[in-house]
Amino acid sequence: MNALRTTPTSLPGVMLVEVDVHGDGRGRFVETFRQDRYAAAGIAVGASFVQDNFSSSARGTLRGLHYQLARPQGKLLWVTRGEVFDVVADVRRGSPTFGVWYGVTISAENHRQLWIPPGFAHGFSVISDGADVAYKVTDYYAPEDERSVRWNDPALAIAWPLADDPRLSPRDASAPLLRDAELPLWAGD
């Protein structure tokens, strides 16, 4: 039976997930999601995943920090190739942890996953030659609802492991600072 180990982080509800890896001379097998085990661990209780996403990025790419306003998405994320430094930031106005961020290295080798509850901003930087990231979400993507906060906002002071300027989308490069962004309200944890 596959075991599921979760570690709470400095942000309420955000959990680092470690799964069993079964390997032999042929390769390896990982159960990336099983609803009953994740629900027992407190992940996506009362919610179901409605969409799977995949991104492929080159070294030095930084994606984020993204969040949704009216239709927030919970995300279960893992890396299928390469390595990323993954960041979650609490941007919920009124939250006791507003402005706090958590970062962790997730890779195809360590098989870690990250559960990000709805309402948090999320981003990652690619620290290997390239990386493929897969994630399940609890609500459908609604482009008109997506917002972002600048990746290098001094109010967040995220310690990104970047050697030089990251590769950014035009939207991420022009994202507002936290103080100027339209933010979700904290509903209590």
Short mmCIF file of N, CA and C in Angstrom, two decimals:
data_model
loop_
_atom_site.label_atom_id
_atom_site.label_comp_id
_atom_site.label_asym_id
_atom_site.label_seq_id
_atom_site.Cartn_x
_atom_site.Cartn_y
_atom_site.Cartn_z
N MET A 1 0.84 -1.18 0.00
CA MET A 1 0.00 0.00 0.00
C MET A 1 0.88 1.24 0.00
N ASN A 2 0.58 2.19 -0.89
CA ASN A 2 1.34 3.43 -0.95
C ASN A 2 1.04 4.29 0.26
N ALA A 3 2.09 4.87 0.81
CA ALA A 3 1.93 5.78 1.94
C ALA A 3 1.93 7.21 1.43
N LEU A 4 1.28 8.06 2.17
CA LEU A 4 1.22 9.48 1.85
C LEU A 4 1.65 10.22 3.10
N ARG A 5 2.73 10.99 2.99
CA ARG A 5 3.23 11.75 4.13
C ARG A 5 3.06 13.23 3.82
N THR A 6 2.45 13.96 4.75
CA THR A 6 2.26 15.39 4.56
C THR A 6 2.99 16.15 5.66
N THR A 7 3.52 17.31 5.29
CA THR A 7 4.20 18.18 6.24
C THR A 7 3.56 19.56 6.14
N PRO A 8 3.00 20.06 7.24
CA PRO A 8 2.47 21.43 7.20
C PRO A 8 3.60 22.42 6.96
N THR A 9 3.27 23.55 6.37
CA THR A 9 4.26 24.60 6.11
C THR A 9 3.95 25.81 6.98
N SER A 10 4.65 26.89 6.74
CA SER A 10 4.44 28.12 7.49
C SER A 10 3.14 28.82 7.10
N LEU A 11 2.46 28.34 6.06
CA LEU A 11 1.19 28.92 5.62
C LEU A 11 0.05 27.96 5.92
N PRO A 12 -1.04 28.45 6.47
CA PRO A 12 -2.15 27.56 6.86
C PRO A 12 -2.75 26.83 5.66
N GLY A 13 -2.81 25.51 5.76
CA GLY A 13 -3.40 24.70 4.70
C GLY A 13 -2.45 24.29 3.60
N VAL A 14 -1.35 25.00 3.43
CA VAL A 14 -0.35 24.63 2.41
C VAL A 14 0.45 23.46 2.96
N MET A 15 0.51 22.37 2.18
CA MET A 15 1.19 21.17 2.66
C MET A 15 2.17 20.62 1.63
N LEU A 16 3.31 20.21 2.12
CA LEU A 16 4.27 19.47 1.32
C LEU A 16 3.88 18.00 1.41
N VAL A 17 3.79 17.34 0.26
CA VAL A 17 3.34 15.95 0.20
C VAL A 17 4.48 15.09 -0.33
N GLU A 18 4.72 13.97 0.33
CA GLU A 18 5.71 13.02 -0.15
C GLU A 18 5.02 11.68 -0.34
N VAL A 19 5.24 11.10 -1.50
CA VAL A 19 4.60 9.84 -1.87
C VAL A 19 5.66 8.75 -1.99
N ASP A 20 5.20 7.52 -1.93
CA ASP A 20 6.11 6.39 -2.12
C ASP A 20 6.50 6.26 -3.58
N VAL A 21 7.74 5.89 -3.80
CA VAL A 21 8.26 5.64 -5.14
C VAL A 21 8.68 4.18 -5.18
N HIS A 22 8.17 3.46 -6.16
CA HIS A 22 8.53 2.05 -6.34
C HIS A 22 9.39 1.95 -7.58
N GLY A 23 10.63 1.51 -7.38
CA GLY A 23 11.54 1.44 -8.51
C GLY A 23 12.28 0.13 -8.56
N ASP A 24 12.69 -0.20 -9.77
CA ASP A 24 13.55 -1.36 -10.00
C ASP A 24 14.34 -1.10 -11.28
N GLY A 25 14.94 -2.12 -11.83
CA GLY A 25 15.75 -1.97 -13.03
C GLY A 25 15.00 -1.46 -14.25
N ARG A 26 13.69 -1.56 -14.24
CA ARG A 26 12.88 -1.10 -15.37
C ARG A 26 12.57 0.38 -15.30
N GLY A 27 12.63 0.94 -14.08
CA GLY A 27 12.25 2.34 -13.90
C GLY A 27 11.55 2.52 -12.57
N ARG A 28 10.53 3.36 -12.56
CA ARG A 28 9.83 3.63 -11.30
C ARG A 28 8.35 3.85 -11.53
N PHE A 29 7.60 3.70 -10.44
CA PHE A 29 6.16 3.91 -10.46
C PHE A 29 5.81 4.77 -9.26
N VAL A 30 4.98 5.79 -9.49
CA VAL A 30 4.51 6.68 -8.44
C VAL A 30 3.02 6.88 -8.61
N GLU A 31 2.28 6.70 -7.54
CA GLU A 31 0.86 7.02 -7.54
C GLU A 31 0.75 8.51 -7.24
N THR A 32 0.43 9.32 -8.25
CA THR A 32 0.44 10.77 -8.08
C THR A 32 -0.81 11.32 -7.40
N PHE A 33 -1.90 10.58 -7.44
CA PHE A 33 -3.11 11.02 -6.75
C PHE A 33 -4.04 9.86 -6.53
N ARG A 34 -4.59 9.78 -5.33
CA ARG A 34 -5.64 8.84 -5.01
C ARG A 34 -6.55 9.54 -4.01
N GLN A 35 -7.76 9.84 -4.41
CA GLN A 35 -8.66 10.72 -3.68
C GLN A 35 -8.82 10.34 -2.21
N ASP A 36 -9.04 9.07 -1.90
CA ASP A 36 -9.29 8.71 -0.50
C ASP A 36 -8.09 9.00 0.40
N ARG A 37 -6.88 8.76 -0.10
CA ARG A 37 -5.69 9.02 0.71
C ARG A 37 -5.43 10.51 0.89
N TYR A 38 -5.65 11.29 -0.15
CA TYR A 38 -5.45 12.73 -0.04
C TYR A 38 -6.53 13.36 0.85
N ALA A 39 -7.75 12.91 0.73
CA ALA A 39 -8.82 13.41 1.59
C ALA A 39 -8.53 13.09 3.05
N ALA A 40 -8.03 11.88 3.32
CA ALA A 40 -7.69 11.51 4.69
C ALA A 40 -6.57 12.39 5.25
N ALA A 41 -5.73 12.92 4.35
CA ALA A 41 -4.64 13.81 4.76
C ALA A 41 -5.09 15.27 4.83
N GLY A 42 -6.37 15.54 4.52
CA GLY A 42 -6.89 16.89 4.60
C GLY A 42 -6.73 17.71 3.34
N ILE A 43 -6.46 17.05 2.24
CA ILE A 43 -6.25 17.74 0.97
C ILE A 43 -7.48 17.59 0.09
N ALA A 44 -8.03 18.73 -0.33
CA ALA A 44 -9.18 18.79 -1.24
C ALA A 44 -10.43 18.17 -0.63
N VAL A 45 -10.54 18.19 0.68
CA VAL A 45 -11.76 17.70 1.32
C VAL A 45 -12.90 18.62 0.91
N GLY A 46 -13.98 18.05 0.43
CA GLY A 46 -15.11 18.83 0.00
C GLY A 46 -14.94 19.43 -1.39
N ALA A 47 -13.83 19.19 -2.01
CA ALA A 47 -13.59 19.71 -3.36
C ALA A 47 -13.16 18.55 -4.25
N SER A 48 -13.32 18.75 -5.51
CA SER A 48 -12.81 17.75 -6.44
C SER A 48 -11.99 18.47 -7.49
N PHE A 49 -11.07 17.76 -8.07
CA PHE A 49 -10.25 18.33 -9.13
C PHE A 49 -11.03 18.28 -10.43
N VAL A 50 -11.06 19.39 -11.15
CA VAL A 50 -11.85 19.49 -12.37
C VAL A 50 -11.01 19.69 -13.62
N GLN A 51 -9.71 19.94 -13.45
CA GLN A 51 -8.86 20.22 -14.60
C GLN A 51 -7.44 19.84 -14.26
N ASP A 52 -6.73 19.25 -15.22
CA ASP A 52 -5.30 18.98 -15.08
C ASP A 52 -4.56 19.91 -16.02
N ASN A 53 -3.41 20.45 -15.55
CA ASN A 53 -2.60 21.37 -16.34
C ASN A 53 -1.17 20.86 -16.40
N PHE A 54 -0.45 21.33 -17.42
CA PHE A 54 0.94 20.93 -17.64
C PHE A 54 1.68 22.12 -18.24
N SER A 55 2.86 22.42 -17.72
CA SER A 55 3.69 23.45 -18.34
C SER A 55 5.10 22.92 -18.52
N SER A 56 5.74 23.38 -19.57
CA SER A 56 7.12 23.02 -19.86
C SER A 56 7.90 24.32 -19.98
N SER A 57 9.02 24.41 -19.26
CA SER A 57 9.75 25.68 -19.21
C SER A 57 11.25 25.45 -19.27
N ALA A 58 11.97 26.43 -19.83
CA ALA A 58 13.42 26.39 -19.94
C ALA A 58 14.06 26.92 -18.66
N ARG A 59 15.34 26.61 -18.48
CA ARG A 59 16.11 27.12 -17.33
C ARG A 59 15.97 28.64 -17.26
N GLY A 60 15.82 29.13 -16.04
CA GLY A 60 15.74 30.57 -15.83
C GLY A 60 14.35 31.16 -15.98
N THR A 61 13.38 30.33 -16.38
CA THR A 61 12.00 30.82 -16.49
C THR A 61 11.40 30.98 -15.10
N LEU A 62 10.68 32.06 -14.91
CA LEU A 62 9.93 32.27 -13.68
C LEU A 62 8.49 32.50 -14.08
N ARG A 63 7.59 31.70 -13.54
CA ARG A 63 6.16 31.83 -13.79
C ARG A 63 5.49 32.24 -12.48
N GLY A 64 4.79 33.36 -12.50
CA GLY A 64 4.06 33.78 -11.31
C GLY A 64 4.45 35.17 -10.88
N LEU A 65 3.86 35.55 -9.85
CA LEU A 65 2.99 34.91 -8.86
C LEU A 65 1.54 35.11 -9.27
N HIS A 66 0.82 34.02 -9.49
CA HIS A 66 -0.55 34.07 -10.00
C HIS A 66 -1.56 33.62 -8.94
N TYR A 67 -2.76 34.18 -9.04
CA TYR A 67 -3.88 33.76 -8.19
C TYR A 67 -5.17 34.15 -8.90
N GLN A 68 -6.28 33.65 -8.40
CA GLN A 68 -7.58 33.94 -8.97
C GLN A 68 -8.41 34.67 -7.91
N LEU A 69 -9.23 35.59 -8.36
CA LEU A 69 -9.99 36.43 -7.44
C LEU A 69 -11.32 35.81 -7.01
N ALA A 70 -12.26 35.70 -7.92
CA ALA A 70 -13.61 35.23 -7.59
C ALA A 70 -13.74 33.71 -7.66
N ARG A 71 -12.89 33.08 -8.46
CA ARG A 71 -12.93 31.62 -8.62
C ARG A 71 -11.58 31.02 -8.27
N PRO A 72 -11.18 31.11 -6.99
CA PRO A 72 -9.85 30.63 -6.62
C PRO A 72 -9.70 29.12 -6.83
N GLN A 73 -8.52 28.74 -7.22
CA GLN A 73 -8.21 27.34 -7.50
C GLN A 73 -7.30 26.77 -6.42
N GLY A 74 -7.66 25.60 -5.89
CA GLY A 74 -6.71 24.82 -5.12
C GLY A 74 -5.86 24.07 -6.13
N LYS A 75 -4.58 23.86 -5.82
CA LYS A 75 -3.67 23.21 -6.77
C LYS A 75 -2.86 22.12 -6.07
N LEU A 76 -2.78 20.98 -6.72
CA LEU A 76 -1.87 19.91 -6.30
C LEU A 76 -0.83 19.80 -7.41
N LEU A 77 0.41 20.14 -7.10
CA LEU A 77 1.45 20.32 -8.10
C LEU A 77 2.61 19.34 -7.89
N TRP A 78 3.19 18.86 -9.00
CA TRP A 78 4.42 18.06 -8.93
C TRP A 78 5.20 18.26 -10.22
N VAL A 79 6.47 17.86 -10.20
CA VAL A 79 7.37 18.03 -11.34
C VAL A 79 7.63 16.66 -11.96
N THR A 80 7.47 16.58 -13.28
CA THR A 80 7.69 15.31 -13.97
C THR A 80 9.06 15.25 -14.65
N ARG A 81 9.69 16.40 -14.87
CA ARG A 81 11.04 16.47 -15.43
C ARG A 81 11.71 17.71 -14.89
N GLY A 82 12.95 17.58 -14.40
CA GLY A 82 13.72 18.73 -13.95
C GLY A 82 13.45 19.11 -12.51
N GLU A 83 13.71 20.39 -12.22
CA GLU A 83 13.65 20.87 -10.85
C GLU A 83 13.19 22.33 -10.84
N VAL A 84 12.31 22.66 -9.90
CA VAL A 84 11.84 24.03 -9.74
C VAL A 84 11.94 24.45 -8.28
N PHE A 85 12.05 25.76 -8.08
CA PHE A 85 11.86 26.34 -6.76
C PHE A 85 10.45 26.88 -6.77
N ASP A 86 9.58 26.26 -5.97
CA ASP A 86 8.16 26.58 -5.98
C ASP A 86 7.84 27.50 -4.81
N VAL A 87 7.02 28.52 -5.07
CA VAL A 87 6.71 29.52 -4.05
C VAL A 87 5.20 29.70 -3.94
N VAL A 88 4.74 29.78 -2.70
CA VAL A 88 3.35 30.11 -2.37
C VAL A 88 3.40 31.34 -1.48
N ALA A 89 2.57 32.34 -1.79
CA ALA A 89 2.51 33.55 -0.97
C ALA A 89 1.07 33.82 -0.55
N ASP A 90 0.91 34.21 0.69
CA ASP A 90 -0.42 34.55 1.19
C ASP A 90 -0.71 36.01 0.82
N VAL A 91 -1.63 36.19 -0.12
CA VAL A 91 -2.02 37.53 -0.58
C VAL A 91 -3.46 37.84 -0.20
N ARG A 92 -4.01 37.09 0.75
CA ARG A 92 -5.40 37.29 1.18
C ARG A 92 -5.46 38.41 2.21
N ARG A 93 -6.05 39.53 1.82
CA ARG A 93 -6.16 40.68 2.73
C ARG A 93 -6.86 40.27 4.02
N GLY A 94 -6.25 40.65 5.15
CA GLY A 94 -6.83 40.35 6.45
C GLY A 94 -6.31 39.06 7.06
N SER A 95 -5.59 38.26 6.29
CA SER A 95 -5.06 37.00 6.82
C SER A 95 -3.95 37.27 7.83
N PRO A 96 -3.86 36.48 8.89
CA PRO A 96 -2.76 36.64 9.86
C PRO A 96 -1.39 36.40 9.23
N THR A 97 -1.34 35.69 8.10
CA THR A 97 -0.06 35.42 7.44
C THR A 97 0.06 36.20 6.12
N PHE A 98 -0.70 37.30 5.98
CA PHE A 98 -0.63 38.13 4.78
C PHE A 98 0.81 38.56 4.52
N GLY A 99 1.27 38.35 3.29
CA GLY A 99 2.63 38.75 2.91
C GLY A 99 3.69 37.72 3.22
N VAL A 100 3.33 36.62 3.87
CA VAL A 100 4.29 35.54 4.18
C VAL A 100 4.36 34.61 2.98
N TRP A 101 5.56 34.12 2.68
CA TRP A 101 5.73 33.18 1.59
C TRP A 101 6.44 31.92 2.08
N TYR A 102 6.25 30.85 1.31
CA TYR A 102 6.90 29.56 1.58
C TYR A 102 7.50 29.09 0.27
N GLY A 103 8.73 28.61 0.31
CA GLY A 103 9.39 28.10 -0.89
C GLY A 103 10.00 26.74 -0.65
N VAL A 104 9.97 25.90 -1.69
CA VAL A 104 10.51 24.55 -1.58
C VAL A 104 10.98 24.08 -2.95
N THR A 105 12.03 23.28 -2.98
CA THR A 105 12.50 22.69 -4.22
C THR A 105 11.71 21.41 -4.48
N ILE A 106 11.14 21.34 -5.66
CA ILE A 106 10.38 20.15 -6.09
C ILE A 106 11.02 19.67 -7.38
N SER A 107 11.23 18.37 -7.47
CA SER A 107 11.90 17.83 -8.66
C SER A 107 11.32 16.48 -9.06
N ALA A 108 11.67 16.07 -10.25
CA ALA A 108 11.28 14.74 -10.71
C ALA A 108 11.99 13.67 -9.88
N GLU A 109 13.11 14.01 -9.30
CA GLU A 109 13.86 13.04 -8.49
C GLU A 109 13.33 12.91 -7.07
N ASN A 110 12.91 14.02 -6.46
CA ASN A 110 12.45 13.91 -5.06
C ASN A 110 10.95 13.58 -4.95
N HIS A 111 10.22 13.67 -6.07
CA HIS A 111 8.80 13.28 -6.12
C HIS A 111 7.91 14.01 -5.11
N ARG A 112 8.36 15.16 -4.64
CA ARG A 112 7.52 15.93 -3.73
C ARG A 112 6.34 16.52 -4.50
N GLN A 113 5.27 16.76 -3.79
CA GLN A 113 4.13 17.47 -4.32
C GLN A 113 3.83 18.62 -3.37
N LEU A 114 3.10 19.61 -3.86
CA LEU A 114 2.72 20.73 -3.03
C LEU A 114 1.22 20.93 -3.19
N TRP A 115 0.51 20.98 -2.05
CA TRP A 115 -0.91 21.30 -2.05
C TRP A 115 -1.04 22.78 -1.70
N ILE A 116 -1.69 23.53 -2.58
CA ILE A 116 -1.89 24.97 -2.40
C ILE A 116 -3.40 25.21 -2.35
N PRO A 117 -3.94 25.56 -1.19
CA PRO A 117 -5.37 25.79 -1.09
C PRO A 117 -5.80 27.02 -1.91
N PRO A 118 -7.07 27.14 -2.21
CA PRO A 118 -7.56 28.32 -2.93
C PRO A 118 -7.23 29.61 -2.19
N GLY A 119 -6.91 30.65 -2.97
CA GLY A 119 -6.69 31.98 -2.39
C GLY A 119 -5.24 32.41 -2.27
N PHE A 120 -4.31 31.50 -2.46
CA PHE A 120 -2.89 31.85 -2.35
C PHE A 120 -2.31 32.15 -3.73
N ALA A 121 -1.27 33.00 -3.77
CA ALA A 121 -0.54 33.25 -5.01
C ALA A 121 0.52 32.17 -5.16
N HIS A 122 0.79 31.81 -6.40
CA HIS A 122 1.72 30.71 -6.68
C HIS A 122 2.64 31.07 -7.84
N GLY A 123 3.87 30.59 -7.75
CA GLY A 123 4.82 30.75 -8.84
C GLY A 123 5.97 29.79 -8.67
N PHE A 124 6.78 29.67 -9.71
CA PHE A 124 7.98 28.84 -9.61
C PHE A 124 9.05 29.32 -10.57
N SER A 125 10.29 29.03 -10.21
CA SER A 125 11.42 29.31 -11.10
C SER A 125 12.09 27.98 -11.43
N VAL A 126 12.51 27.86 -12.68
CA VAL A 126 13.15 26.63 -13.15
C VAL A 126 14.64 26.71 -12.85
N ILE A 127 15.15 25.75 -12.08
CA ILE A 127 16.55 25.77 -11.67
C ILE A 127 17.36 24.65 -12.31
N SER A 128 16.74 23.86 -13.17
CA SER A 128 17.45 22.83 -13.94
C SER A 128 17.45 23.28 -15.40
N ASP A 129 18.01 22.47 -16.30
CA ASP A 129 18.04 22.84 -17.72
C ASP A 129 16.65 23.09 -18.28
N GLY A 130 15.68 22.41 -17.77
CA GLY A 130 14.29 22.59 -18.15
C GLY A 130 13.44 21.86 -17.13
N ALA A 131 12.14 22.14 -17.13
CA ALA A 131 11.27 21.47 -16.17
C ALA A 131 9.87 21.35 -16.74
N ASP A 132 9.24 20.23 -16.44
CA ASP A 132 7.84 20.00 -16.77
C ASP A 132 7.08 19.90 -15.45
N VAL A 133 6.02 20.69 -15.34
CA VAL A 133 5.24 20.77 -14.11
C VAL A 133 3.80 20.35 -14.43
N ALA A 134 3.27 19.45 -13.62
CA ALA A 134 1.88 19.00 -13.76
C ALA A 134 1.13 19.41 -12.50
N TYR A 135 -0.12 19.80 -12.69
CA TYR A 135 -0.93 20.12 -11.51
C TYR A 135 -2.41 19.95 -11.79
N LYS A 136 -3.10 19.56 -10.72
CA LYS A 136 -4.55 19.40 -10.72
C LYS A 136 -5.13 20.64 -10.04
N VAL A 137 -6.29 21.11 -10.53
CA VAL A 137 -6.91 22.29 -9.93
C VAL A 137 -8.37 22.02 -9.60
N THR A 138 -8.88 22.78 -8.62
CA THR A 138 -10.23 22.55 -8.11
C THR A 138 -11.29 23.41 -8.77
N ASP A 139 -10.90 24.29 -9.69
CA ASP A 139 -11.88 25.08 -10.44
C ASP A 139 -11.32 25.29 -11.85
N TYR A 140 -12.22 25.53 -12.78
CA TYR A 140 -11.81 25.74 -14.16
C TYR A 140 -11.07 27.05 -14.31
N TYR A 141 -10.13 27.08 -15.24
CA TYR A 141 -9.39 28.30 -15.52
C TYR A 141 -10.33 29.35 -16.10
N ALA A 142 -10.30 30.53 -15.53
CA ALA A 142 -11.11 31.66 -16.00
C ALA A 142 -10.15 32.83 -16.21
N PRO A 143 -9.70 33.06 -17.44
CA PRO A 143 -8.67 34.08 -17.68
C PRO A 143 -9.04 35.47 -17.16
N GLU A 144 -10.32 35.81 -17.20
CA GLU A 144 -10.74 37.13 -16.72
C GLU A 144 -10.63 37.27 -15.20
N ASP A 145 -10.46 36.16 -14.50
CA ASP A 145 -10.38 36.14 -13.05
C ASP A 145 -8.95 36.07 -12.54
N GLU A 146 -8.00 35.83 -13.42
CA GLU A 146 -6.61 35.66 -12.98
C GLU A 146 -5.96 37.00 -12.70
N ARG A 147 -5.20 37.04 -11.62
CA ARG A 147 -4.44 38.21 -11.21
C ARG A 147 -3.02 37.77 -10.91
N SER A 148 -2.14 38.74 -10.76
CA SER A 148 -0.76 38.42 -10.40
C SER A 148 -0.15 39.54 -9.57
N VAL A 149 0.90 39.17 -8.86
CA VAL A 149 1.69 40.09 -8.06
C VAL A 149 3.12 39.96 -8.55
N ARG A 150 3.85 41.06 -8.56
CA ARG A 150 5.22 41.06 -9.07
C ARG A 150 6.10 40.08 -8.30
N TRP A 151 6.83 39.30 -9.04
CA TRP A 151 7.67 38.23 -8.49
C TRP A 151 8.75 38.77 -7.54
N ASN A 152 9.22 39.99 -7.77
CA ASN A 152 10.31 40.53 -6.96
C ASN A 152 9.84 41.68 -6.07
N ASP A 153 8.60 41.67 -5.65
CA ASP A 153 8.04 42.71 -4.80
C ASP A 153 8.83 42.75 -3.49
N PRO A 154 9.38 43.91 -3.14
CA PRO A 154 10.14 44.02 -1.87
C PRO A 154 9.29 43.72 -0.63
N ALA A 155 7.98 43.93 -0.73
CA ALA A 155 7.12 43.63 0.43
C ALA A 155 7.07 42.13 0.72
N LEU A 156 7.25 41.31 -0.31
CA LEU A 156 7.28 39.86 -0.12
C LEU A 156 8.70 39.38 0.16
N ALA A 157 9.68 40.00 -0.49
CA ALA A 157 11.10 39.67 -0.30
C ALA A 157 11.37 38.16 -0.47
N ILE A 158 10.89 37.60 -1.56
CA ILE A 158 11.09 36.17 -1.83
C ILE A 158 12.55 35.94 -2.22
N ALA A 159 13.17 34.96 -1.60
CA ALA A 159 14.58 34.61 -1.87
C ALA A 159 14.64 33.61 -3.02
N TRP A 160 14.32 34.08 -4.23
CA TRP A 160 14.39 33.22 -5.42
C TRP A 160 15.84 32.80 -5.66
N PRO A 161 16.10 31.56 -6.02
CA PRO A 161 17.47 31.12 -6.33
C PRO A 161 17.81 31.40 -7.80
N LEU A 162 17.94 32.69 -8.12
CA LEU A 162 18.18 33.10 -9.51
C LEU A 162 19.58 33.68 -9.63
N ALA A 163 20.33 33.26 -10.66
CA ALA A 163 21.66 33.78 -10.90
C ALA A 163 21.59 35.14 -11.61
N ASP A 164 20.61 35.33 -12.44
CA ASP A 164 20.45 36.59 -13.16
C ASP A 164 18.97 36.84 -13.42
N ASP A 165 18.65 37.77 -14.28
CA ASP A 165 17.26 38.09 -14.54
C ASP A 165 16.52 36.89 -15.12
N PRO A 166 15.35 36.60 -14.58
CA PRO A 166 14.58 35.45 -15.07
C PRO A 166 13.89 35.75 -16.40
N ARG A 167 13.53 34.68 -17.09
CA ARG A 167 12.68 34.79 -18.28
C ARG A 167 11.25 34.94 -17.78
N LEU A 168 10.59 36.03 -18.17
CA LEU A 168 9.24 36.33 -17.71
C LEU A 168 8.31 36.54 -18.89
N SER A 169 7.05 36.24 -18.70
CA SER A 169 6.04 36.63 -19.69
C SER A 169 5.84 38.14 -19.56
N PRO A 170 5.34 38.79 -20.61
CA PRO A 170 5.06 40.23 -20.49
C PRO A 170 4.11 40.54 -19.33
N ARG A 171 3.12 39.68 -19.12
CA ARG A 171 2.17 39.88 -18.02
C ARG A 171 2.87 39.82 -16.67
N ASP A 172 3.76 38.83 -16.48
CA ASP A 172 4.46 38.71 -15.20
C ASP A 172 5.44 39.86 -15.00
N ALA A 173 6.07 40.31 -16.08
CA ALA A 173 7.03 41.42 -15.98
C ALA A 173 6.35 42.72 -15.57
N SER A 174 5.09 42.88 -15.92
CA SER A 174 4.38 44.13 -15.60
C SER A 174 3.35 43.95 -14.47
N ALA A 175 3.43 42.87 -13.74
CA ALA A 175 2.48 42.62 -12.64
C ALA A 175 2.60 43.72 -11.59
N PRO A 176 1.50 44.07 -10.94
CA PRO A 176 1.55 45.11 -9.92
C PRO A 176 2.25 44.64 -8.64
N LEU A 177 2.68 45.60 -7.86
CA LEU A 177 3.18 45.31 -6.52
C LEU A 177 2.01 44.89 -5.64
N LEU A 178 2.30 44.21 -4.56
CA LEU A 178 1.28 43.74 -3.64
C LEU A 178 0.38 44.89 -3.18
N ARG A 179 0.97 46.03 -2.86
CA ARG A 179 0.20 47.17 -2.34
C ARG A 179 -0.79 47.73 -3.37
N ASP A 180 -0.55 47.48 -4.67
CA ASP A 180 -1.40 48.02 -5.73
C ASP A 180 -2.31 46.96 -6.37
N ALA A 181 -2.17 45.72 -5.96
CA ALA A 181 -2.89 44.62 -6.61
C ALA A 181 -4.31 44.48 -6.06
N GLU A 182 -5.18 43.99 -6.92
CA GLU A 182 -6.53 43.60 -6.50
C GLU A 182 -6.39 42.23 -5.85
N LEU A 183 -6.71 42.14 -4.56
CA LEU A 183 -6.43 40.93 -3.78
C LEU A 183 -7.69 40.28 -3.25
N PRO A 184 -7.62 38.96 -3.05
CA PRO A 184 -8.76 38.28 -2.41
C PRO A 184 -8.82 38.62 -0.93
N LEU A 185 -9.99 38.48 -0.35
CA LEU A 185 -10.15 38.69 1.09
C LEU A 185 -10.02 37.36 1.82
N TRP A 186 -9.43 37.41 2.98
CA TRP A 186 -9.31 36.23 3.82
C TRP A 186 -10.68 35.90 4.41
N ALA A 187 -11.11 34.66 4.28
CA ALA A 187 -12.42 34.24 4.78
C ALA A 187 -12.30 33.50 6.11
N GLY A 188 -11.10 33.43 6.66
CA GLY A 188 -10.87 32.67 7.90
C GLY A 188 -10.45 31.25 7.57
N ASP A 189 -9.55 30.73 8.36
CA ASP A 189 -9.04 29.36 8.11
C ASP A 189 -9.65 28.38 9.07
#
